[in-house]
Coordinates of C-alpha atoms in Angstrom, one line a residue:
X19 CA -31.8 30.9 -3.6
X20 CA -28.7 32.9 -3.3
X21 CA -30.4 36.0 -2.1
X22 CA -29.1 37.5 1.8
X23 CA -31.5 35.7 3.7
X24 CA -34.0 34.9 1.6
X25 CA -36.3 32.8 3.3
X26 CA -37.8 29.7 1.5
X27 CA -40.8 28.4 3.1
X28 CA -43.5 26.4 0.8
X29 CA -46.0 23.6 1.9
X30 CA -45.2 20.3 3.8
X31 CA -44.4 17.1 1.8
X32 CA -47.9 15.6 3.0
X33 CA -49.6 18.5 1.5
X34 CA -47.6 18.9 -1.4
X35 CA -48.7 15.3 -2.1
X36 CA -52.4 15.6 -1.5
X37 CA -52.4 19.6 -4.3
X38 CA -50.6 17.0 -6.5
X39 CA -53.5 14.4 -6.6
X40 CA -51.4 11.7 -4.4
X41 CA -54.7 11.6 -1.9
X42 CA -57.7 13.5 -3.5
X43 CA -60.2 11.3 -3.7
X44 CA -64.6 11.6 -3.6
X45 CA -64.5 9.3 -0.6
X46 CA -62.9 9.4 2.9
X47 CA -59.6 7.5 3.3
X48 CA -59.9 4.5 5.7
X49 CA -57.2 4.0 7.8
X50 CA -56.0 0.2 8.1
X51 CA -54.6 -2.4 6.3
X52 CA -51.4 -4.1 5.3
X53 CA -50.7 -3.1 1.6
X54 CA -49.2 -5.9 0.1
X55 CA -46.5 -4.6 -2.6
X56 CA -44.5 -7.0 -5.4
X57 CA -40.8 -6.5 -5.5
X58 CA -38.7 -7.3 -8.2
X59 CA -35.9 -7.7 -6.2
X60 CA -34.4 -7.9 -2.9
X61 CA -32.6 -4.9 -1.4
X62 CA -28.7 -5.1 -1.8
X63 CA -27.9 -4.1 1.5
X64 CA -30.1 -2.3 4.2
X65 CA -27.4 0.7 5.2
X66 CA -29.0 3.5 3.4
X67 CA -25.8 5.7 3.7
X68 CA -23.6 2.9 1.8
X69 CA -26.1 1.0 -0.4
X70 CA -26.1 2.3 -4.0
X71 CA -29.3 0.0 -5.0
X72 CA -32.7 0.9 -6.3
X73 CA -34.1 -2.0 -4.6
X74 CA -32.9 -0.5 -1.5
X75 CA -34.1 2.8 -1.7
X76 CA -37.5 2.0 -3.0
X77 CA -38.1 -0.3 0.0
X78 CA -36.5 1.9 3.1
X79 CA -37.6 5.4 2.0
X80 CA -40.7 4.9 4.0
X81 CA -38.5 4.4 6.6
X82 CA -36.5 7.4 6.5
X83 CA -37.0 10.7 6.1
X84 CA -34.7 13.3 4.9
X85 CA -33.8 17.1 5.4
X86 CA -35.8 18.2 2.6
X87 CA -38.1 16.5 -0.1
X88 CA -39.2 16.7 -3.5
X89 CA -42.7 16.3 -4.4
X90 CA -44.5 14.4 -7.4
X91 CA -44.0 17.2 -9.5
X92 CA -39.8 17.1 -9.0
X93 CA -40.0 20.9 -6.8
X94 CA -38.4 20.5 -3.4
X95 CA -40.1 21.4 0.0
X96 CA -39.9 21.0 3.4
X97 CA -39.4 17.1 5.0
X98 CA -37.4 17.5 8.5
X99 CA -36.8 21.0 7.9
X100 CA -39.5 23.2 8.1
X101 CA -38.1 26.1 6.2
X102 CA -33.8 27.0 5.5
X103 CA -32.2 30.6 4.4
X104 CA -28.7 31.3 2.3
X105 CA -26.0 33.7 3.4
X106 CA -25.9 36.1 0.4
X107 CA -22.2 34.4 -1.1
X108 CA -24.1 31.1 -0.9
X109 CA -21.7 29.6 1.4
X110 CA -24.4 29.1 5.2
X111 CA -26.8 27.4 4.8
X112 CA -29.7 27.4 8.0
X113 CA -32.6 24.9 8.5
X114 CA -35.0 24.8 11.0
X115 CA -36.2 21.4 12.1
X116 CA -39.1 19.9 13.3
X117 CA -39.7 19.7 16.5
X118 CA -42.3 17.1 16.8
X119 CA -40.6 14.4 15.7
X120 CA -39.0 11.2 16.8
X121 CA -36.8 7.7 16.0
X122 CA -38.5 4.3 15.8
X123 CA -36.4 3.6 18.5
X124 CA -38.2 6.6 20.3
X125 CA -35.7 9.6 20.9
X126 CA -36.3 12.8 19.8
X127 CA -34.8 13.7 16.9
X128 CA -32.6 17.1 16.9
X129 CA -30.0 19.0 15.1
X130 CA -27.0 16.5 16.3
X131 CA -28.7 13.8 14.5
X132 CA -28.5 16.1 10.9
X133 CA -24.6 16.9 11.9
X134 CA -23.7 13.1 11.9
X135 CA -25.7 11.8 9.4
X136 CA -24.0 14.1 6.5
X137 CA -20.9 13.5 8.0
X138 CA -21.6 9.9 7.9
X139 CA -21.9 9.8 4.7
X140 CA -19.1 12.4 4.2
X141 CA -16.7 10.0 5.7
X142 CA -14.4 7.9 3.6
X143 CA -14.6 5.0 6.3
X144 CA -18.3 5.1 5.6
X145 CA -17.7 4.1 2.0
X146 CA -20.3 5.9 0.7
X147 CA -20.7 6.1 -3.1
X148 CA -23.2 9.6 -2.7
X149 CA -19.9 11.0 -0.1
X150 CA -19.2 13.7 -3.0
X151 CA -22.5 14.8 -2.5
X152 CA -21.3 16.9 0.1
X153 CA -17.8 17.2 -0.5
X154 CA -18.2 20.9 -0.5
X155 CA -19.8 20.9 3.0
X156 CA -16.9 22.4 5.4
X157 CA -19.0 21.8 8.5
X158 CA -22.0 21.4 9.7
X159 CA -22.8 22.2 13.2
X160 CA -25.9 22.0 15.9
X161 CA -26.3 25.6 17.4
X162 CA -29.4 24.3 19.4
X163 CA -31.4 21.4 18.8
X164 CA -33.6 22.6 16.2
X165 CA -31.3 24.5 13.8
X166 CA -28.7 23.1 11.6
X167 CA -26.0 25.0 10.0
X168 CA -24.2 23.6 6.9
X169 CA -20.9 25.9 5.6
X170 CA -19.8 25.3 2.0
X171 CA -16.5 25.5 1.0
X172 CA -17.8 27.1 -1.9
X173 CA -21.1 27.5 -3.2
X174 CA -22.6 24.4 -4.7
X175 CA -26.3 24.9 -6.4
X176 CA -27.4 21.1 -6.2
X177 CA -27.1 21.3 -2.2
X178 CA -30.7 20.8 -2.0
X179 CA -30.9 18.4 -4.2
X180 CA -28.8 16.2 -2.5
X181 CA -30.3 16.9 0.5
X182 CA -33.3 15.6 -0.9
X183 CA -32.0 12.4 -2.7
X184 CA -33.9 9.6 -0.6
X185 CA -31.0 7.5 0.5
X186 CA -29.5 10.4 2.0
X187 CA -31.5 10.0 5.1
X188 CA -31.1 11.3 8.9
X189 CA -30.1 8.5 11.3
X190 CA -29.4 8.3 14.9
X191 CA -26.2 7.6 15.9
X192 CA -27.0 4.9 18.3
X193 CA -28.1 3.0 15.7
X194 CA -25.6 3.5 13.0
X195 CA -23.6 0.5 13.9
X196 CA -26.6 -2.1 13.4
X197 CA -28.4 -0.2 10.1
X198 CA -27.6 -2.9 7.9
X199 CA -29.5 -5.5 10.2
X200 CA -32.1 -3.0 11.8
X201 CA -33.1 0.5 10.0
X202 CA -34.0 2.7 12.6
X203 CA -35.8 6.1 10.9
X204 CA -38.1 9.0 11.4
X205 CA -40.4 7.7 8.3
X206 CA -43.8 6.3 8.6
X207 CA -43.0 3.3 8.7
X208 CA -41.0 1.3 10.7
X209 CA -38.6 -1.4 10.2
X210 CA -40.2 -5.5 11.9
X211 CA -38.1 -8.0 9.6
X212 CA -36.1 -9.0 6.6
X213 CA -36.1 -12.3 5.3
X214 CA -34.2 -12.7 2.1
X215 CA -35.8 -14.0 -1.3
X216 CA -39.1 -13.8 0.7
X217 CA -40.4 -10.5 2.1
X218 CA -39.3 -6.8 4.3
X219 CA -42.4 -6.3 6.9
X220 CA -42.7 -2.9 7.7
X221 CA -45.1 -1.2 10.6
X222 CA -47.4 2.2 10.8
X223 CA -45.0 4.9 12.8
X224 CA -47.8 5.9 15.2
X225 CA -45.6 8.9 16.2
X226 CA -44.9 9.8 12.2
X227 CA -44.8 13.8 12.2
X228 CA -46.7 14.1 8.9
X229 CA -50.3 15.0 8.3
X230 CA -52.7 15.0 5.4
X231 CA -54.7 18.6 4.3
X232 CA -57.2 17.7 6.9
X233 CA -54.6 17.6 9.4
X234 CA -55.2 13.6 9.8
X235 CA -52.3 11.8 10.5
X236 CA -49.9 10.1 8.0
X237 CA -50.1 7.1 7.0
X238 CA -53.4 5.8 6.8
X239 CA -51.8 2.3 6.3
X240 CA -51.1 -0.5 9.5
X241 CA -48.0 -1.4 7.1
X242 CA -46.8 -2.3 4.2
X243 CA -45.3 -6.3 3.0
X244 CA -42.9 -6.8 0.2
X245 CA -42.8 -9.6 -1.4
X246 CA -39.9 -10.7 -3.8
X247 CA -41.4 -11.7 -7.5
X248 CA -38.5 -11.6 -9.8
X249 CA -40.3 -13.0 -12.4
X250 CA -42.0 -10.2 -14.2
X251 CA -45.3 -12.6 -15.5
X252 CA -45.5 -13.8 -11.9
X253 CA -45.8 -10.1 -10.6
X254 CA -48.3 -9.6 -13.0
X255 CA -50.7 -12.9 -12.3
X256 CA -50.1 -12.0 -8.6
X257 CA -51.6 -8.2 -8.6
X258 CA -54.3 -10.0 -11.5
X259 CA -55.4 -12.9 -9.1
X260 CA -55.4 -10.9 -6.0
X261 CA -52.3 -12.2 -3.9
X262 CA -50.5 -8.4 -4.2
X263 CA -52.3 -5.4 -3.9
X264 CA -49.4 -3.3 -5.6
X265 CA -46.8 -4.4 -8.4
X266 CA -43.4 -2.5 -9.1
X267 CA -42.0 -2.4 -12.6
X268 CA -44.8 -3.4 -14.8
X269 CA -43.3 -5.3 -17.9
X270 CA -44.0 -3.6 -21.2
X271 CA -46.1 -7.1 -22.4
X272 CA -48.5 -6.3 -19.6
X273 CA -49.3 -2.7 -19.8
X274 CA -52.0 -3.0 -22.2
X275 CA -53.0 -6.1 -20.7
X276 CA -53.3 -4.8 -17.3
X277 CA -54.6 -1.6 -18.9
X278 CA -57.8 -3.2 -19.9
X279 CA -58.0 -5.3 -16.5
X280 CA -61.6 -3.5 -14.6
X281 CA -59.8 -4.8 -11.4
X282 CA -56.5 -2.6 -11.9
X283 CA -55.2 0.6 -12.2
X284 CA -51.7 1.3 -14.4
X285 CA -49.6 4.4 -13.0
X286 CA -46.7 6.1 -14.6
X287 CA -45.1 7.2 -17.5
X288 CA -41.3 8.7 -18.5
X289 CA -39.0 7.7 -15.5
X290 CA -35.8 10.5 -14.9
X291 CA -33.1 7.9 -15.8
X292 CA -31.3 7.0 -19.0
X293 CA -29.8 3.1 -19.8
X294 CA -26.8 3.1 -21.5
X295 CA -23.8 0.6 -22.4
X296 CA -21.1 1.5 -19.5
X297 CA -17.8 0.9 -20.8
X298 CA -14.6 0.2 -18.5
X299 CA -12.7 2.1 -20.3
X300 CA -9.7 1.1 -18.1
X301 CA -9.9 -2.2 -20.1
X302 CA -8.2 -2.6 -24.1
X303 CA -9.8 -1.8 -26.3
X304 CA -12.4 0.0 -24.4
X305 CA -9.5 2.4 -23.2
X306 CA -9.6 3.9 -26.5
X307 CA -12.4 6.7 -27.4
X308 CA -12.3 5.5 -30.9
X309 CA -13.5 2.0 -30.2
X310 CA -16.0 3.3 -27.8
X311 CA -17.1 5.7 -30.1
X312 CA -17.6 3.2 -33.1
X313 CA -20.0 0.9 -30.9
X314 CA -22.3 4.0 -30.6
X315 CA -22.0 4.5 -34.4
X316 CA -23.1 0.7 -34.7
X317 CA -26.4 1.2 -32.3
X318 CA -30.0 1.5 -33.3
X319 CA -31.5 2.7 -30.6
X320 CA -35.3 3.1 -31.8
X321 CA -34.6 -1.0 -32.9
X322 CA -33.9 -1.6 -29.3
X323 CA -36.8 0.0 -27.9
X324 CA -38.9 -1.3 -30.4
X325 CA -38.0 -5.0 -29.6
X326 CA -36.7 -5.2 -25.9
X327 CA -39.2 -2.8 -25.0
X328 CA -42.1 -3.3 -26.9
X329 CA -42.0 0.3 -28.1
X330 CA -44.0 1.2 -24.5
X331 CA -41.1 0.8 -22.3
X332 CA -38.9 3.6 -23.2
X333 CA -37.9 6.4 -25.1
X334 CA -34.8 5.8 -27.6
X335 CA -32.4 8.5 -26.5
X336 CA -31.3 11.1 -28.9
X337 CA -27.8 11.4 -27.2
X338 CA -28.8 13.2 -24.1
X339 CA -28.5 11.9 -20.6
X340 CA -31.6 14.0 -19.8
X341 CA -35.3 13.2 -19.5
X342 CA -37.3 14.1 -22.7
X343 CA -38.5 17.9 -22.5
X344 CA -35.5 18.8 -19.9
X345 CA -34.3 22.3 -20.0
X346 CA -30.5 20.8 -19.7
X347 CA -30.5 18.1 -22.8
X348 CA -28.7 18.6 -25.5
X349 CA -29.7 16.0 -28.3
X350 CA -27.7 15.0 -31.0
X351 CA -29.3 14.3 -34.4
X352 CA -27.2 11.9 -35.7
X353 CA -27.2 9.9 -32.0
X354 CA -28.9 6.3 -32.6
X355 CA -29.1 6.4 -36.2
X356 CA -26.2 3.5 -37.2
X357 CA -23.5 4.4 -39.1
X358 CA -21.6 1.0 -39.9
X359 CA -19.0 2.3 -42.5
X360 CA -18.4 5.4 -40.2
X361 CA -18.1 2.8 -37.4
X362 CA -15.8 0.9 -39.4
X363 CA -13.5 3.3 -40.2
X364 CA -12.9 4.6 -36.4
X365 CA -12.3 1.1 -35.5
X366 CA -9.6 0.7 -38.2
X367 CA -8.1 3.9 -37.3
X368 CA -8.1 2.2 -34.0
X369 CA -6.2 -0.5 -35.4
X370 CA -8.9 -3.0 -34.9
X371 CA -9.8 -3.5 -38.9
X372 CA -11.8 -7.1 -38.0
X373 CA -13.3 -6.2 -34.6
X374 CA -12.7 -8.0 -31.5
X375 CA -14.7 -9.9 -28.7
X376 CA -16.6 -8.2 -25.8
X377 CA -17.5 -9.4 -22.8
X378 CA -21.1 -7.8 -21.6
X379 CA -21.8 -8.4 -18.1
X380 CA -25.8 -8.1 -17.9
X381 CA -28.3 -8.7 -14.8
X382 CA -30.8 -11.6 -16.0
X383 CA -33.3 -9.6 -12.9
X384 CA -34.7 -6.7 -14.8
X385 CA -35.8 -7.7 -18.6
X386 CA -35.4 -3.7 -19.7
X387 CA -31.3 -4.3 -18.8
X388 CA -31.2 -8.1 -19.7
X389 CA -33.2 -8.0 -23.0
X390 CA -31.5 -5.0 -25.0
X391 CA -28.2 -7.4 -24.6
X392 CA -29.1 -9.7 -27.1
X393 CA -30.4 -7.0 -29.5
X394 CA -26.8 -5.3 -28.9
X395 CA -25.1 -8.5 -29.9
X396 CA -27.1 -8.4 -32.9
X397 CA -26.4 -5.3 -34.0
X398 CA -22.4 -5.3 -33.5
X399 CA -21.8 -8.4 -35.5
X400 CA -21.6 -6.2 -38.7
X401 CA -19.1 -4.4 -37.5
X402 CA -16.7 -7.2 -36.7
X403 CA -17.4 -7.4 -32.9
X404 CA -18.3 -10.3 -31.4
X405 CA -20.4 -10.4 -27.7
X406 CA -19.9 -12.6 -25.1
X407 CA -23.1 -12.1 -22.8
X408 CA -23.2 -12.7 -19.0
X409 CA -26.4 -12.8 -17.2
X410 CA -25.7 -13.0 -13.4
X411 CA -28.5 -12.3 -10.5
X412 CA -28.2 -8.7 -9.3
X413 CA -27.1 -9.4 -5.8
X414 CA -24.3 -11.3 -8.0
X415 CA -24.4 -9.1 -11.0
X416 CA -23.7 -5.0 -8.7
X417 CA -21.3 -5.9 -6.2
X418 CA -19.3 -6.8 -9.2
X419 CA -20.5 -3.6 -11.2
X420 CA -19.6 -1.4 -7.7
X421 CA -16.3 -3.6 -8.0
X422 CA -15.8 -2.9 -11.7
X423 CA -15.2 -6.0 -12.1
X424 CA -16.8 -5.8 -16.0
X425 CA -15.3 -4.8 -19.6
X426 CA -18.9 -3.5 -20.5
X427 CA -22.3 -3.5 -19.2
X428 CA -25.7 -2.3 -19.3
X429 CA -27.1 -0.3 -16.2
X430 CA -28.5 3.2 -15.7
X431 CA -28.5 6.4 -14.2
X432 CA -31.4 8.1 -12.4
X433 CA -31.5 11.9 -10.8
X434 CA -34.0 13.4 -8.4
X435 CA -34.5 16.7 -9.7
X436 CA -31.0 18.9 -10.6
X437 CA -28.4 18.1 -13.9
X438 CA -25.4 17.4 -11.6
X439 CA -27.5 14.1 -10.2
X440 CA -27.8 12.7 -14.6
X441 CA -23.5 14.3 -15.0
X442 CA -21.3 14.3 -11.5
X443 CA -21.9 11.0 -10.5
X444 CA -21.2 8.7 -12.9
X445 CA -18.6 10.9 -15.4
X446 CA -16.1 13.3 -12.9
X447 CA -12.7 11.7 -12.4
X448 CA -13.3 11.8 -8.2
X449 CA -16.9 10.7 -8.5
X450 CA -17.8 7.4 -5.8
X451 CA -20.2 6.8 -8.5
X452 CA -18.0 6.7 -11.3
X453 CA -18.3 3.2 -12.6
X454 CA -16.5 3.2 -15.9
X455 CA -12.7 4.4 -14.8
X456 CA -13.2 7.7 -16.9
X457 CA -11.2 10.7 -16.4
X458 CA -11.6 13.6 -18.4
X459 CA -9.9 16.9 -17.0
X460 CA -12.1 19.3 -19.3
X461 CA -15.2 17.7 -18.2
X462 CA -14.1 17.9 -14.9
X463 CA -13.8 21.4 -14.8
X464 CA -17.2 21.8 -16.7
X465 CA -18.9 19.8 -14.0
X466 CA -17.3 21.7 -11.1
X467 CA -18.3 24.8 -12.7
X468 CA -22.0 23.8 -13.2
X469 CA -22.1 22.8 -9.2
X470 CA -20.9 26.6 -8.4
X471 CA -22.6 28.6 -11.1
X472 CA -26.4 29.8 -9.8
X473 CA -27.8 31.2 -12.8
X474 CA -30.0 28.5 -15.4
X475 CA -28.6 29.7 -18.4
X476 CA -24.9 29.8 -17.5
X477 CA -25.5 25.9 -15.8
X478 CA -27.1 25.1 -19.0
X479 CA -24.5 26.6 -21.4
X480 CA -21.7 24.2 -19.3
X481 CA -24.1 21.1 -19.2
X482 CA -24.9 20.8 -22.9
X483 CA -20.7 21.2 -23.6
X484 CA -20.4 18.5 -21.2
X485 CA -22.9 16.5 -23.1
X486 CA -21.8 17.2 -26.8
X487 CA -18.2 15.7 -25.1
X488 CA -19.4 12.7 -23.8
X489 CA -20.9 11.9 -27.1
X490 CA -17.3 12.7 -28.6
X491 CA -15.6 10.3 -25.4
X492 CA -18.5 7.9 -25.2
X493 CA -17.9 6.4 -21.8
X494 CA -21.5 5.3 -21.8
X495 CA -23.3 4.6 -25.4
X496 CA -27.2 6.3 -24.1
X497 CA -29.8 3.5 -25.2
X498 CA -33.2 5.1 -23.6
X499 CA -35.2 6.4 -21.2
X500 CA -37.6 4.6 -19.5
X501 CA -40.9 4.8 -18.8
X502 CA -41.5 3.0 -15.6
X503 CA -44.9 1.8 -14.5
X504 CA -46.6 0.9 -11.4
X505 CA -50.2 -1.2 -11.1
X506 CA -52.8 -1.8 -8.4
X507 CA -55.7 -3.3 -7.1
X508 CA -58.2 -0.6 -7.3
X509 CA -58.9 -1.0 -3.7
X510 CA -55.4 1.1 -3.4
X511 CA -56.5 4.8 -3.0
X512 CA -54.0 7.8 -2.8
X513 CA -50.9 6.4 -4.7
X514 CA -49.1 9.3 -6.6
X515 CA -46.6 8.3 -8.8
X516 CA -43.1 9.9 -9.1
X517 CA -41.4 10.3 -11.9
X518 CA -38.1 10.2 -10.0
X519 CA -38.7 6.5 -9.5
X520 CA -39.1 7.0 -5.6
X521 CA -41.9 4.9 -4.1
X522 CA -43.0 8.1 -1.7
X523 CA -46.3 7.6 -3.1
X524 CA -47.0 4.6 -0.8
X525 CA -47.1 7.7 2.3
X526 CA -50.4 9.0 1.3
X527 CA -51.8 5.4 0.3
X528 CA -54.7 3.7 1.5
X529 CA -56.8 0.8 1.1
X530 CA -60.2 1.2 0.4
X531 CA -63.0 -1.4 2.5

């Protein structure tokens, strides 16, 4: 990528989706329709640049588009841009845009629109928790409306990455002041309503730029309703008896169910995220790595998998904050095997000889956060520590999170396709995404190193000394990874699942008559 000039130019996202199986089917697509998808939850705010929520994301990235785009398979390729080059010190970076393209609201889109939609999110009045994204972006500037130029302060390998992380959308500027009422995007679909606790209504883009292999144009759908369901047996009997077409997070006590349903098709598989306890470690006695460090020692993560997750819904991790089979993990043998008198002895060293009481702040909206609590209470009573569980809603339970206004909780990290999206976020000291207060100085250089360093083996070399740290500091205590399953009516054609949790997918869907 670093080469003088080197030109990257590879298939459009539409196409990449239909190699990938997202569209391939024996029988024509049929345009028409309003898919009818179950939610779990509502989004947590509609401003893509400012919102840190899952929810969020998976309902508005229809909406948007952004510069570049990874496919099913996790490799990036062109979205807005067509094709970019790389000064040979890794510091310019050029894209070429579309130029076929327009808002919802019906302007073109051009290279002004990319310049203030990084530096939107860039901009500390913004609020952004992704604005160290591109806090190595110098500038980025609009030579003419179809190129945009970003300069690096120094090189930064995940640029693309980030680039391609589907919250981190283009926006027009005239719009920017109403975003969290009125999403305005380039995507194929366009924003009608939001009414909370009941349903987002979204609309076919008739001017969407993308196109299947046949050169018929994206999407095939009149639009798409979601509908809230935060009960996960509801979601289920909805999809089963026909009132949804499409179901998000399949629960693991339906997968087999649903499975053997001749009306339904299961999607999915390992999910790029880990769950893990986050710890505030700002807070006695979470402040000391001891403590922290004798929790891990008391967790059986196999146990919690096996009970909370039915032993379908996840993989216990082995003390890596990487997907199963990543280049970059860097297990740890002994991680998730208990060790109660080793446990013991670092919380007596930490002068806590008979425990103490912690309060866990869960979300009672997704079982695979809510359930593992009381499994986790279970499991540190032996050691002298008693839990105090809170289950709040999750429009309750994240601003607090965001707030860290928590001693210790259960969420999760996701990444789109490069290491720094599982490591920079949530663990370096500046981080907008760091939620547990940590500061570490050596990890903080590791991680700026890893953003700078090109070559796969020296990256590695840093990340797995990172890792082997963490274990050491535990900030987080890594419970699993999950597996995360869709299901549909099988009159729902062209889905592809990604294993980056992004609904994309929907793009290429179609309901067949």
């Amino acid at each position: 990528m670093f080469n003088n000039k080197h030109t990257v130019r590879t298939l459009g996202l539409s196409t990449l989706l239909l190699l990938t199986g997202a569209a391939t089917t024996a029988q024509a697509q049929t345009a028409g329709g309003i898919l009818r998808a179950g939610m779990q939850a509502d989004p947590v705010g509609l401003d893509p640049h400012v919102t840190q929520a899952t929810s969020t994301r998976n309902q508005l990235e229809n909406v948007y588009d952004t510069l570049v785009a990874f496919d099913p398979s996790g490799k990036i390729g062109p979205s807005l841009a067509t094709k970019w080059t790389t000064s040979k010190d890794g510091l310019t970076w050029t894209f070429t845009l579309r130029n076929d393209v327009k808002f919802h609201n019906g302007r073109a889109f051009e290279a002004s629109d990319v310049v203030y939609s990084i530096n939107r999110i860039k901009d500390p009045a913004t609020k952004s928790p992704r604005s160290g994204d591109f806090e190595l972006i110098k500038s980025v500037t609009a030579p003419n409306k179809t190129t945009a130029v970003i300069t690096l302060s120094k090189p930064f390998s995940p640029l693309l990455s980030k680039l391609a992380f589907s919250l981190n959308v283009i926006v027009p500027k005239e719009a920017a002041a109403t975003l969290n009422t009125k999403p305005v995007g380039t995507g194929p679909f366009s924003f009608v309503e939001y009414v909370p606790q009941t349903r987002m209504v979204l609309k076919k883009n008739p001017n969407f730029w993308g196109k299947d292999a046949k050169g018929n144009k994206l999407p095939y759908l009149d639009g798409i309703t979601y509908s809230y369901l935060p009960d996960a047996t509801a979601r289920v009997t909805a999809l089963r008896t026909g009132n949804v077409d499409w179901i998000e997070y399949v629960p693991s006590t339906s997968i087999q169910t649903l499975k053997s349903d001749a009306n339904v098709n299961v999607l999915g598989g390992p999910a790029a995220n880990y769950r893990a306890i986050f710890f505030n470690v700002a807070q006695k006695p979470l402040d000391n790595p001891k403590v922290r460090r004798a929790i891990a020692y008391a967790i059986n993560n196999q146990e919690i998998v096996d009970v909370a997750l039915l032993g379908v819904g996840g993989i216990a991790s082995p003390g890596t904050v990487f997907p199963d089979g990543s280049y970059y993990a860097a297990p740890d043998a002994s991680y998730g095997k208990p060790n109660l008198d080793k446990a013991r002895a670092l919380l007596k060293e930490a002068g806590y000889p008979n425990g103490f009481t912690l309060d866990l702040k869960v979300t009672s909206t997704y079982d695979f956060l809510r359930v593992p609590a009381e499994i986790i209470q279970a499991q540190l009573a032996p050691i002298g520590i008693k839990v105090n569980i809170n289950a709040l809603e999750w429009s309750v339970f994240l601003p607090d999170i965001l707030a860290k206004k928590y001693t210790a909780t259960i969420l999760g990290e996701s990444g789109q396709g490069d290491p720094d999206d599982y490591l920079y976020t949530p663990f370096a000291s500046d981080s907008g995404g760091n939620l547990t207060n940590f500061k570490d100085a050596t990890i903080d250089k590791w991680l700026d190193q890893g953003r700078q360093v090109a070559d796969p083996a020296a990256r590695k070399k840093l990340y797995v000394d990172v890792q082997k740290r963490l274990v050491d500091l535990s900030p987080m205590v890594f419970l699993y990874s999950s597996t995360q399953y869709e299901a549909a009516r099988k009159a729902v054609q062209g889905y592809a699942h990604f294993p980056n949790t992004s609904y994309i997918g929907l793009r290429t869907a179609w309901l067949k008559r």
